[in-house]
Short mmCIF file of C-alpha atoms in Angstrom, two decimals:
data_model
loop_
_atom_site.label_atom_id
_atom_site.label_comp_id
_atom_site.label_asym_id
_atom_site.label_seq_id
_atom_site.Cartn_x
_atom_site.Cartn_y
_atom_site.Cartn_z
CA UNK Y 1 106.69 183.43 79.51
CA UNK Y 2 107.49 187.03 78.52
CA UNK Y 3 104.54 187.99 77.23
CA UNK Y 4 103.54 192.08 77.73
CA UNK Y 5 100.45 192.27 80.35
CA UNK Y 6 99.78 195.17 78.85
CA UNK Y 7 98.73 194.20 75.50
CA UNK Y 8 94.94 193.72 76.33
CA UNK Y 9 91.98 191.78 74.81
CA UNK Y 10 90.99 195.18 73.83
CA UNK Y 11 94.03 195.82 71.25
CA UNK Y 12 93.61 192.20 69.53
CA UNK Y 13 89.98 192.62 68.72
CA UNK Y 14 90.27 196.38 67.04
CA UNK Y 15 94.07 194.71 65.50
CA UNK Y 16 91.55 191.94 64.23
CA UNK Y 17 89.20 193.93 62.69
CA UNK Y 18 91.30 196.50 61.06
CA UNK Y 19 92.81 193.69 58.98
CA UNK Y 20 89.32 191.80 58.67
CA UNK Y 21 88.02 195.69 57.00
CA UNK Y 22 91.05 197.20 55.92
CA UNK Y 23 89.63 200.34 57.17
CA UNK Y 24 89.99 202.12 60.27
CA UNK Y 25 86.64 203.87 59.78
CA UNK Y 26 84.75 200.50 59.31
CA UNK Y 27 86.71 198.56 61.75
CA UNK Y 28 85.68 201.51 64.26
CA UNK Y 29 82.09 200.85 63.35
CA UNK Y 30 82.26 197.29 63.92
CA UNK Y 31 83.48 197.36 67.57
CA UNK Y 32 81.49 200.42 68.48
CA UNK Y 33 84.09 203.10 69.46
CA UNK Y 34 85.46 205.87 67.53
CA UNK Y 35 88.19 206.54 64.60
CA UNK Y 36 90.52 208.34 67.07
CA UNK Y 37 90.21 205.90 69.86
CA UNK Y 38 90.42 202.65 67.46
CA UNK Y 39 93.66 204.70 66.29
CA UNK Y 40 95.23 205.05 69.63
CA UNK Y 41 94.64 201.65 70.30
CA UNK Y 42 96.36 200.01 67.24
CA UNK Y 43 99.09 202.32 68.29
CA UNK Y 44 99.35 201.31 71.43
CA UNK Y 45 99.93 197.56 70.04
CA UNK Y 46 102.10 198.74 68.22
CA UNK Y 47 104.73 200.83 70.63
CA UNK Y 48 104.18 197.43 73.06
CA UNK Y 49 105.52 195.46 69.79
CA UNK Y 50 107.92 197.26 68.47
CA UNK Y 51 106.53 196.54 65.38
CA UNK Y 52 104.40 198.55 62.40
CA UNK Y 53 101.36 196.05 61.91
CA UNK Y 54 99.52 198.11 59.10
CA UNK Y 55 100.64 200.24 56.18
CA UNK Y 56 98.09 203.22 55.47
CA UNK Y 57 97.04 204.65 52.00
CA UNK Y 58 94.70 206.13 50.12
CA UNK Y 59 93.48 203.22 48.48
CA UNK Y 60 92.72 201.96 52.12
CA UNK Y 61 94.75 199.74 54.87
CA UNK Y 62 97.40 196.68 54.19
CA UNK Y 63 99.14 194.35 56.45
CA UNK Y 64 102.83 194.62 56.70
CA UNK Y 65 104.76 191.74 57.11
CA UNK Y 66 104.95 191.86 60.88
CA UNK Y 67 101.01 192.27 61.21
CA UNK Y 68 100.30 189.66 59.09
CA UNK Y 69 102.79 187.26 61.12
CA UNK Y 70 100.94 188.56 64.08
CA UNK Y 71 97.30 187.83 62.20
CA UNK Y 72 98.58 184.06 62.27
CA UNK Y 73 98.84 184.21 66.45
CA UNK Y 74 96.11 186.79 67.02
CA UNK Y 75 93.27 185.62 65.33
CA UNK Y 76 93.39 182.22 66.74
CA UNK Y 77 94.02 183.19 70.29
CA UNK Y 78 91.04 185.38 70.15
CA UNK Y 79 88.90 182.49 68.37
CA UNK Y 80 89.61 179.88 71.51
CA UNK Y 81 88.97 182.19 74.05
CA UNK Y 82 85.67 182.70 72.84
CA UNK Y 83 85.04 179.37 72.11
CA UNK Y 84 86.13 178.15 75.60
CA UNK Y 85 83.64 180.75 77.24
CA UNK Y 86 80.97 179.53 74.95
CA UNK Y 87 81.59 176.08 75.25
CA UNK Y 88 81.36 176.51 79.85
CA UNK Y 89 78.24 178.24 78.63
CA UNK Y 90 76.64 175.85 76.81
CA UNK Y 91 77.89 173.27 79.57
CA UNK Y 92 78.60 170.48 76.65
CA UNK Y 93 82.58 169.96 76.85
CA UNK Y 94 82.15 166.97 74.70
CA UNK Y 95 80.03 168.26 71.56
CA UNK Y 96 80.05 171.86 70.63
CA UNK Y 97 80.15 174.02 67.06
CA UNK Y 98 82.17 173.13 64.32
CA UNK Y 99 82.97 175.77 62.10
CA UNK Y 100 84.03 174.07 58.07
CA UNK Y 101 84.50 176.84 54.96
CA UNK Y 102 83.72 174.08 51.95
CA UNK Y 103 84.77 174.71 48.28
CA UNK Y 104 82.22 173.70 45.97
CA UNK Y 105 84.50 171.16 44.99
CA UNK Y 106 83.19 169.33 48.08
CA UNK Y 107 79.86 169.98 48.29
CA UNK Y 108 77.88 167.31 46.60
CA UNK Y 109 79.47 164.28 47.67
CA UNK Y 110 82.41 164.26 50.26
CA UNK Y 111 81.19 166.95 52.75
CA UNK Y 112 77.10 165.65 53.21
CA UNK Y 113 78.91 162.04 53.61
CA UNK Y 114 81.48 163.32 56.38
CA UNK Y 115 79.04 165.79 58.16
CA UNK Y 116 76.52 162.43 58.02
CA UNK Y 117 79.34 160.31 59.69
CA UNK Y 118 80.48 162.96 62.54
CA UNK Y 119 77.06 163.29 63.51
CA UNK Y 120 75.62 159.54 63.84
CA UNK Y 121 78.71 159.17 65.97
CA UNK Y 122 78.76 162.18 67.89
CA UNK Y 123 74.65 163.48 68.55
CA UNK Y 124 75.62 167.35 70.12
CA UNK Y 125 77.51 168.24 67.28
CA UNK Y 126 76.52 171.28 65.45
CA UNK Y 127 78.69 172.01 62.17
CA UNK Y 128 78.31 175.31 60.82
CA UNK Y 129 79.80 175.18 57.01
CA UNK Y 130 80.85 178.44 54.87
CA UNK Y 131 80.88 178.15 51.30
CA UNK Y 132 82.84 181.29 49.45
CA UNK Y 133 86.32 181.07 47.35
CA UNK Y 134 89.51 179.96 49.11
CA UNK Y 135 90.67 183.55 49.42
CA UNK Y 136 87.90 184.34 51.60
CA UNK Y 137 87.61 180.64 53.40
CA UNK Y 138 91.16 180.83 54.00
CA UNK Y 139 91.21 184.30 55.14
CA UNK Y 140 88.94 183.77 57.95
CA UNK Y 141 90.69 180.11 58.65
CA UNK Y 142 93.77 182.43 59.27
CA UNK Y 143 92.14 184.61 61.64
CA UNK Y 144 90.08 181.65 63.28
CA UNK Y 145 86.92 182.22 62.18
CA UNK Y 146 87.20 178.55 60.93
CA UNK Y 147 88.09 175.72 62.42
CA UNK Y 148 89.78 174.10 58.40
CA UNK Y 149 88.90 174.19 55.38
CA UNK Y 150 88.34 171.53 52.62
CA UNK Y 151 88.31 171.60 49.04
CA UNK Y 152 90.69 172.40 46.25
CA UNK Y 153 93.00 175.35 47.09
CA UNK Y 154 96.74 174.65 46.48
CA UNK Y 155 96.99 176.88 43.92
CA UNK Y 156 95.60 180.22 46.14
CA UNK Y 157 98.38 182.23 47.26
CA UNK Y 158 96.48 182.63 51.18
CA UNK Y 159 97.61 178.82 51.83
CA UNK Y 160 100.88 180.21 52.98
CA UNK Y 161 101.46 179.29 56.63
CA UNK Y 162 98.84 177.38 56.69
CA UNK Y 163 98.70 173.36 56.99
CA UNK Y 164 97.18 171.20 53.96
CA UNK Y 165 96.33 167.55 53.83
CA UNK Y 166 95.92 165.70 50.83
CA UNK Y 167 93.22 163.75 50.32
CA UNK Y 168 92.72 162.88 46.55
CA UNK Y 169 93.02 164.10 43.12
CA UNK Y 170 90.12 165.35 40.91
CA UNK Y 171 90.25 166.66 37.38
CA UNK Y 172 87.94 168.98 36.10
CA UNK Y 173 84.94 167.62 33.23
CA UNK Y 174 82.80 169.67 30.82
CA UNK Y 175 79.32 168.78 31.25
CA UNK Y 176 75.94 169.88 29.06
CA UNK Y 177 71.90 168.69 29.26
CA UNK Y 178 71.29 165.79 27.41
CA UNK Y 179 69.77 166.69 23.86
CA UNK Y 180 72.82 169.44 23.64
CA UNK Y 181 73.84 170.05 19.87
CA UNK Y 182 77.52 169.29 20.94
CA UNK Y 183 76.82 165.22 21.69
CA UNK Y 184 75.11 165.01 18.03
CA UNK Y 185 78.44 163.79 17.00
CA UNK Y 186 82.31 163.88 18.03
CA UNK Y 187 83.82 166.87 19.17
CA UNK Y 188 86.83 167.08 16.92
CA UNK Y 189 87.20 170.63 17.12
CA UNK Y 190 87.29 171.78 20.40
CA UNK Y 191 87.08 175.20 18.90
CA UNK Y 192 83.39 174.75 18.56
CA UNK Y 193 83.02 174.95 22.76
CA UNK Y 194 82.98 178.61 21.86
CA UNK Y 195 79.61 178.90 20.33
CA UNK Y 196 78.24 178.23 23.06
CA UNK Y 197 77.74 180.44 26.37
CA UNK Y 198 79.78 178.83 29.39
CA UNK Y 199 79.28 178.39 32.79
CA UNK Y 200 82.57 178.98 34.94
CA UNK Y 201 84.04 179.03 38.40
CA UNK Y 202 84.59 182.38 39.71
CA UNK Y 203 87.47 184.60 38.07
CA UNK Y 204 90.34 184.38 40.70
CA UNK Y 205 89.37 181.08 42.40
CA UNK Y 206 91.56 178.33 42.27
CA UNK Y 207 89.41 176.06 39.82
CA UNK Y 208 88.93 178.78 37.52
CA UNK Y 209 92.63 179.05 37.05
CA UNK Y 210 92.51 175.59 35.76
CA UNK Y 211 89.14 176.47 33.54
CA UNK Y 212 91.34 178.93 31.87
CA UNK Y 213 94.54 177.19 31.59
CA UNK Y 214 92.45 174.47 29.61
CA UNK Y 215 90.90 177.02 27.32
CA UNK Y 216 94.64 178.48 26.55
CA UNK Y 217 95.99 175.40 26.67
CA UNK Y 218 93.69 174.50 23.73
CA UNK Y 219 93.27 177.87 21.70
CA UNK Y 220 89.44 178.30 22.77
CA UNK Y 221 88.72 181.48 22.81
CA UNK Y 222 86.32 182.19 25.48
CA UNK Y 223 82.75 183.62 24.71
CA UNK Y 224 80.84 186.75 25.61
CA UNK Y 225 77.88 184.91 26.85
CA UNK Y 226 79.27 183.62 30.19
CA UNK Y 227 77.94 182.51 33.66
CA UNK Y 228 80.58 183.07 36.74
CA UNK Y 229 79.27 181.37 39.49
CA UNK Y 230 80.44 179.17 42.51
CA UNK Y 231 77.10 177.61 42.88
CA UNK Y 232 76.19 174.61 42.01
CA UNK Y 233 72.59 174.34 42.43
CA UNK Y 234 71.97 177.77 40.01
CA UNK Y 235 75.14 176.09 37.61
CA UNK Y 236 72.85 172.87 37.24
CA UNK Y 237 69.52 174.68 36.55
CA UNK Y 238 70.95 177.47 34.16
CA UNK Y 239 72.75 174.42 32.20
CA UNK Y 240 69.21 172.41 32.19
CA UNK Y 241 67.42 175.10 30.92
CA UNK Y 242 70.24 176.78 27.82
CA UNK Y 243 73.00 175.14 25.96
CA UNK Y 244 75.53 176.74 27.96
CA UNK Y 245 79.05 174.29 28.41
CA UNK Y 246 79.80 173.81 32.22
CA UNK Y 247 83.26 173.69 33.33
CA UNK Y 248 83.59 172.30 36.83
CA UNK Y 249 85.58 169.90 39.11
CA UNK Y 250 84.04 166.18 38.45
CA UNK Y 251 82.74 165.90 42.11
CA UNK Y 252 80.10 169.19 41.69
CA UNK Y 253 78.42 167.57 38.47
CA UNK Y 254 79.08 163.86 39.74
CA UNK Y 255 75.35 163.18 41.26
CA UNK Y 256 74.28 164.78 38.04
CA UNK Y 257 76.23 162.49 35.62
CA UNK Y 258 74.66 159.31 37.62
CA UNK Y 259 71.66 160.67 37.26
CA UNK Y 260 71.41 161.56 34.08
CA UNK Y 261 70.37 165.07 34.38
CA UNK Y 262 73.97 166.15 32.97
CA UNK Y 263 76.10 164.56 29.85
CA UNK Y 264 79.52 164.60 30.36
CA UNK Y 265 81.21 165.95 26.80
CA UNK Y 266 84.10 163.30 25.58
CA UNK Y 267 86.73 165.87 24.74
CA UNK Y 268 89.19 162.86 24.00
CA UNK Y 269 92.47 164.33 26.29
CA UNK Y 270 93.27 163.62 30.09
CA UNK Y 271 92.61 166.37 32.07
CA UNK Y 272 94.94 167.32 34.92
CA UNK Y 273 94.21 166.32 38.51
CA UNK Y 274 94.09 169.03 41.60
CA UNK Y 275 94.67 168.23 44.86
CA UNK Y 276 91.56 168.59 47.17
CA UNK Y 277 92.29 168.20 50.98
CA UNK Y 278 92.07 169.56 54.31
CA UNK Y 279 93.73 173.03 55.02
CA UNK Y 280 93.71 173.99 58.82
CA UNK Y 281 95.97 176.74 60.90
CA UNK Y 282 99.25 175.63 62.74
CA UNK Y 283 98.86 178.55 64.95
CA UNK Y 284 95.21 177.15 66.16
CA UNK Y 285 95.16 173.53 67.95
CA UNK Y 286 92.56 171.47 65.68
CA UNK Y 287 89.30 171.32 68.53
CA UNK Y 288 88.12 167.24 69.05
CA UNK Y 289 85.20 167.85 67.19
CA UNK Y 290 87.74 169.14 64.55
CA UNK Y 291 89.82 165.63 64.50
CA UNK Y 292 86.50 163.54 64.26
CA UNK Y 293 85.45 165.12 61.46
CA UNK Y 294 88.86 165.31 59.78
CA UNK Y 295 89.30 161.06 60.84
CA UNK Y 296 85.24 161.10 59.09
CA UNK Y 297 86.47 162.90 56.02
CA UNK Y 298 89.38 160.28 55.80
CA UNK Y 299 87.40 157.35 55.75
CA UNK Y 300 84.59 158.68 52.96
CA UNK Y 301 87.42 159.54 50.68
CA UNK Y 302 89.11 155.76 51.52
CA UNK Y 303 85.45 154.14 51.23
CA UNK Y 304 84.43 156.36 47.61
CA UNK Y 305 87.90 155.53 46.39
CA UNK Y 306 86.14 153.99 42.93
CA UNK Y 307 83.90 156.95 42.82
CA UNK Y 308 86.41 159.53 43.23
CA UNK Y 309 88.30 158.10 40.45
CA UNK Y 310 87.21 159.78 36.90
CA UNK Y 311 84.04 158.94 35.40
#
């Protein structure tokens, strides 16, 4: 194997964090030495490469191409080392941590059903999930702070070099409280949506590209009075309480719908599907506890097949 022995564990934690803060001067804080020394060692990585791994700038530090090629090794090799040592510590080779990022697209039905599944079967499982917008889940997942991600992300430009599973398809819905001025009678003019203040995915997320595609799509302007939010739990309660319009992927409002805390708005068109899977890093072997849960998320989706289907 011709691998330096001088690149140290040392030079891929401070290369780690420099591209986790894009900042020498915060990455510095973070692993407790100085600017100057946290310089010398990227440098030294460098030379032993023969390759420039970041591009410096005013507006703050970038990956070039070769670091961010590297980020896909680094991160991951770093990740299992720690998790081997933790895992001799903790003297349970069979269970361990599970780390999951989860879209909200997941959250209400497919995820509690999977993590419910992996445990019954498996009792010293711990799975730690991260919620946040598939830039930032699949960020970490990159540098192995994950062990996959799941939810809708096929559209978000970090996916590249990474691994993605399909699993099914899921449109998004338009949902209001019951008693909502808008389900008095048919919604012919889907103009009218704009009178009303809106409740939307994050700008820059992948579901909020398809929010917005509808509303062009359709000639709806959107209105002043908006809510941007990937949570579902403050989404439900600021809907319940206003007659703000909530655009979100079917599975987030689903329990809701069945429920009848939600009305689902009969806008009269088929709404596009997106793809909502498992994402996970080629560079990083998928841990056991990773494959149950993956084989666990499998079987949900196969036994909610009529559910996952639109309402």
């Amino acid at each position: 194997m011709n691998i330096d022995n001088r690149i140290k564990f040392r030079h891929l934690v401070c290369f780690l964090e420099v591209a986790r803060q894009r900042s020498f001067a915060k990455a510095a804080d973070r692993v407790a030495v100085s600017q100057p020394a946290i310089s010398k060692t990227i440098g030294e990585l460098e030379e032993l490469l023969g390759a420039r791994l970041f591009e410096r700038s005013k507006s703050g530090v970038t990956l070039t191409p070769a670091g961010d090629t590297f980020l896909r090794y680094a991160g991951p090799c770093v990740q299992s080392l720690r998790d081997g040592v933790n895992t001799l510590r903790d003297h349970d080779p069979q269970g361990g941590l599970l780390r999951v990022g989860a879209l909200s697209t997941v959250e209400s039905l497919l995820l509690p059903e999977a993590v419910l599944r992996l445990q019954r079967r498996h009792a010293a499982v711990t799975v730690s999930v991260a919620t946040g917008s598939s830039a930032q889940l699949l960020a970490q997942l990159k540098v192995g702070e994950l062990d996959l991600v799941v939810g809708r992300m096929t559209d978000s430009p970090e996916i590249h070099g990474l691994a993605f599973e399909h699993l099914y398809s899921e449109a998004m819905t338009l949902v209001v409280r019951p008693g909502h001025p808008l389900l008095a009678e048919p919604l012919d003019d889907l103009g009218r949506l704009a009178d009303y203040p809106l409740v939307l995915p994050l700008a820059g997320t992948t579901i909020r590209k398809y929010a917005d595609a509808f509303f062009v799509q359709w000639g709806i302007p959107l209105p002043a009075q908006r809510l941007e939010t990937l949570s579902p739990a403050l989404s439900r309660r600021y809907v319940a309480r206003s007659e703000a319009v909530w655009v979100a992927p079917r599975d987030a409002v689903r329990l809701g719908v069945g429920s009848g805390e939600l009305v689902e708005l009969d806008l009269g068109i088929q709404e596009p599907g997106g793809s909502v899977g498992i994402c996970t890093n080629v560079a990083m072997p998928l841990p056991l506890v990773g494959q149950w849960f993956c084989d666990a998320l499998r079987e949900v989706v196969e036994s909610l097949a009529d559910d996952l289907q639109p309402l």
